[in-house]
Amino acid sequence: MRIALMIAATLYASAAFSQQAAPQAPKPQVNVRTNAVMFSGGPSLGDSDKVRWDFYKADSMGGRSDENVGGAYDATFEEKIPPGRYVAVASLGSISREIAFEVKDGGVTDLAVDFEAAQLTIVPKRSPESKEAEPLARVTVTQDEFNDSVYGSKEIFVPAGELKLQGRIGPAEAEETITVKAGDTLTHDVIIPSGVVVANAVYKEGGRKVETDGIRFEALAETDTLDGTRKTITGTYGPGKIMQMPAGNFIMRARLGKVSVEKPFIVTAGQRTDLTVDLDAGVLAVSAPKAERIDIVETTKDLQGTQKEISGRYGTTHQETLHPGTYSVKVTYDKKTNREPKEVNATVTASERTEINVAD
């Protein structure tokens, strides 16, 4: 009996030790694995860092919350995240796909995405004959919610289907539609008919160049709008500045002081246009010690006996750019001085500076 009890105890202890020593199944070191292809049936994008994966906790409705729990730049990688419900966001350039998934304790979830995309190289040019891409050009590619923009020549990933391309160089614009297939690798020239204009001015033909940045150049549409005005395409202050322009016929308006002159010009796609505007103008400089105000007016009077005001300012000096001709300069003083206003004539000559002093 004693021997039987000893045998039974030994067998029990052996069974208990056997249960404790039995190896448990190892928990996985990762529980999420990813893969991505550019098109259905295409090869894996492998370790391409052009693909970005991000994992977000799912909200109560199963949608994506703002809480990110992991991710990497890699088409194929492995990650370990806590069990639960998630939304994966896979991105290839500006193409984005979402996948809802669940991670269970002890299991591995495999995620795969097909971007149904094409690889498009955009080459913006000013004209079909241009040999180089235009680095200043901006091209926007859109399709439904997809939107991507590039400057100059660049390779991007785009969704398969119809794409809208909008190109811009300054005020010059172009728009077209193309269709691509998933898996395509293609290059497309976007032609934005445009050139550059460099405007300068002289006070008279063959005379002095205008050097002040006070001059304003405005490129205007050739035809008037319904209200009789012309649309301003672009503009700049100062001579010798480069202005981006669409190809076509335009009017350049140059304004300096009280002088405004217009000159037609043509912009050819892919070319530079140098333009010089003849202002036919001179400068009148007036000094009047102790003056309160100086005004420049026309010498002629209208039927009411008034003279048209051209330019004026408070102070003892005044300078204005004017077309050639004779003008009347009026000087007024503070009423407290009991001085009578003075009026003298001054003649302006093109490309010359006329200085007068109205004595006290």
PDB file of N, CA and C in Angstrom, residues 5 27 44-45 59 70-71 112 117 119 121 139 151 168 184 193 205 211 222 233 241 243 257 270 280-282 332 336:
ATOM      1  N   LEU A   5       1.262   4.187  -2.911  1.00  0.00           N
ATOM      2  CA  LEU A   5       1.105   5.616  -2.702  1.00  0.00           C
ATOM      3  C   LEU A   5       2.309   6.371  -3.205  1.00  0.00           C
ATOM      4  N   LYS A  27       5.048  34.540 -28.966  1.00  0.00           N
ATOM      5  CA  LYS A  27       4.224  35.605 -29.523  1.00  0.00           C
ATOM      6  C   LYS A  27       4.953  36.258 -30.684  1.00  0.00           C
ATOM      7  N   SER A  44       5.735  44.317 -56.676  1.00  0.00           N
ATOM      8  CA  SER A  44       5.729  45.057 -55.419  1.00  0.00           C
ATOM      9  C   SER A  44       6.683  46.243 -55.524  1.00  0.00           C
ATOM     10  N   LEU A  45       6.299  47.323 -54.893  1.00  0.00           N
ATOM     11  CA  LEU A  45       7.174  48.496 -54.863  1.00  0.00           C
ATOM     12  C   LEU A  45       8.320  48.320 -53.876  1.00  0.00           C
ATOM     13  N   ASP A  59     -12.002  55.443 -34.898  1.00  0.00           N
ATOM     14  CA  ASP A  59     -12.919  56.084 -33.957  1.00  0.00           C
ATOM     15  C   ASP A  59     -14.126  55.182 -33.735  1.00  0.00           C
ATOM     16  N   GLY A  70       1.833  54.458 -35.554  1.00  0.00           N
ATOM     17  CA  GLY A  70       3.003  53.903 -36.228  1.00  0.00           C
ATOM     18  C   GLY A  70       2.981  54.194 -37.714  1.00  0.00           C
ATOM     19  N   GLY A  71       4.112  53.923 -38.360  1.00  0.00           N
ATOM     20  CA  GLY A  71       4.195  54.143 -39.795  1.00  0.00           C
ATOM     21  C   GLY A  71       5.634  54.254 -40.244  1.00  0.00           C
ATOM     22  N   ALA A 112      -2.365  45.168 -48.017  1.00  0.00           N
ATOM     23  CA  ALA A 112      -1.859  45.373 -49.384  1.00  0.00           C
ATOM     24  C   ALA A 112      -2.696  46.455 -50.057  1.00  0.00           C
ATOM     25  N   ALA A 117      -2.005  53.576 -60.336  1.00  0.00           N
ATOM     26  CA  ALA A 117      -1.348  54.840 -60.654  1.00  0.00           C
ATOM     27  C   ALA A 117      -0.462  54.739 -61.884  1.00  0.00           C
ATOM     28  N   GLN A 119       3.109  56.858 -63.694  1.00  0.00           N
ATOM     29  CA  GLN A 119       4.257  57.709 -63.398  1.00  0.00           C
ATOM     30  C   GLN A 119       4.369  58.726 -64.519  1.00  0.00           C
ATOM     31  N   THR A 121       5.962  62.367 -65.997  1.00  0.00           N
ATOM     32  CA  THR A 121       6.964  63.429 -65.956  1.00  0.00           C
ATOM     33  C   THR A 121       6.415  64.630 -66.717  1.00  0.00           C
ATOM     34  N   VAL A 139       2.670  73.841 -62.680  1.00  0.00           N
ATOM     35  CA  VAL A 139       1.635  73.009 -63.290  1.00  0.00           C
ATOM     36  C   VAL A 139       0.886  72.279 -62.184  1.00  0.00           C
ATOM     37  N   TYR A 151       6.781  72.662 -59.869  1.00  0.00           N
ATOM     38  CA  TYR A 151       7.460  73.778 -60.521  1.00  0.00           C
ATOM     39  C   TYR A 151       8.542  73.194 -61.424  1.00  0.00           C
ATOM     40  N   ARG A 168       0.913  77.592 -65.505  1.00  0.00           N
ATOM     41  CA  ARG A 168       0.966  79.042 -65.332  1.00  0.00           C
ATOM     42  C   ARG A 168       2.415  79.506 -65.260  1.00  0.00           C
ATOM     43  N   ASP A 184       1.356  53.064 -66.545  1.00  0.00           N
ATOM     44  CA  ASP A 184       2.057  53.852 -67.569  1.00  0.00           C
ATOM     45  C   ASP A 184       3.240  54.599 -66.961  1.00  0.00           C
ATOM     46  N   PRO A 193       2.053  79.184 -73.801  1.00  0.00           N
ATOM     47  CA  PRO A 193       2.578  80.211 -74.725  1.00  0.00           C
ATOM     48  C   PRO A 193       2.872  81.518 -73.989  1.00  0.00           C
ATOM     49  N   GLU A 205      12.830 110.782 -77.864  1.00  0.00           N
ATOM     50  CA  GLU A 205      13.552 109.887 -78.749  1.00  0.00           C
ATOM     51  C   GLU A 205      14.982 110.380 -78.942  1.00  0.00           C
ATOM     52  N   GLU A 211      15.686 106.770 -65.444  1.00  0.00           N
ATOM     53  CA  GLU A 211      16.386 105.896 -64.510  1.00  0.00           C
ATOM     54  C   GLU A 211      15.668 105.753 -63.172  1.00  0.00           C
ATOM     55  N   GLU A 222      -4.992  94.388 -75.446  1.00  0.00           N
ATOM     56  CA  GLU A 222      -5.076  95.231 -76.637  1.00  0.00           C
ATOM     57  C   GLU A 222      -6.472  95.802 -76.836  1.00  0.00           C
ATOM     58  N   ILE A 233      -2.591  93.242 -67.492  1.00  0.00           N
ATOM     59  CA  ILE A 233      -2.052  91.885 -67.466  1.00  0.00           C
ATOM     60  C   ILE A 233      -1.007  91.757 -66.369  1.00  0.00           C
ATOM     61  N   LYS A 241      13.095  96.022 -65.810  1.00  0.00           N
ATOM     62  CA  LYS A 241      12.608  94.859 -65.058  1.00  0.00           C
ATOM     63  C   LYS A 241      11.966  93.844 -66.007  1.00  0.00           C
ATOM     64  N   MET A 243       9.235  91.293 -67.120  1.00  0.00           N
ATOM     65  CA  MET A 243       7.818  91.020 -66.889  1.00  0.00           C
ATOM     66  C   MET A 243       7.423  89.750 -67.649  1.00  0.00           C
ATOM     67  N   GLY A 257       5.108 110.746 -63.136  1.00  0.00           N
ATOM     68  CA  GLY A 257       4.534 112.039 -62.792  1.00  0.00           C
ATOM     69  C   GLY A 257       3.166 112.192 -63.424  1.00  0.00           C
ATOM     70  N   GLY A 270       8.221  82.033 -76.185  1.00  0.00           N
ATOM     71  CA  GLY A 270       9.598  81.578 -76.098  1.00  0.00           C
ATOM     72  C   GLY A 270      10.639  82.633 -76.378  1.00  0.00           C
ATOM     73  N   ASP A 280       8.210 111.716 -74.138  1.00  0.00           N
ATOM     74  CA  ASP A 280       8.066 113.098 -74.607  1.00  0.00           C
ATOM     75  C   ASP A 280       7.771 113.988 -73.403  1.00  0.00           C
ATOM     76  N   ALA A 281       8.735 114.043 -72.478  1.00  0.00           N
ATOM     77  CA  ALA A 281       8.496 114.727 -71.205  1.00  0.00           C
ATOM     78  C   ALA A 281       9.756 115.420 -70.706  1.00  0.00           C
ATOM     79  N   GLY A 282       9.549 116.364 -69.816  1.00  0.00           N
ATOM     80  CA  GLY A 282      10.619 117.040 -69.109  1.00  0.00           C
ATOM     81  C   GLY A 282      10.241 117.198 -67.656  1.00  0.00           C
ATOM     82  N   THR A 332       1.133 130.107 -52.988  1.00  0.00           N
ATOM     83  CA  THR A 332       0.294 130.727 -51.954  1.00  0.00           C
ATOM     84  C   THR A 332       1.013 130.657 -50.624  1.00  0.00           C
ATOM     85  N   LYS A 336      -1.782 134.127 -42.367  1.00  0.00           N
ATOM     86  CA  LYS A 336      -1.296 134.967 -41.277  1.00  0.00           C
ATOM     87  C   LYS A 336      -0.197 135.922 -41.727  1.00  0.00           C
TER      88      LYS A 336
END
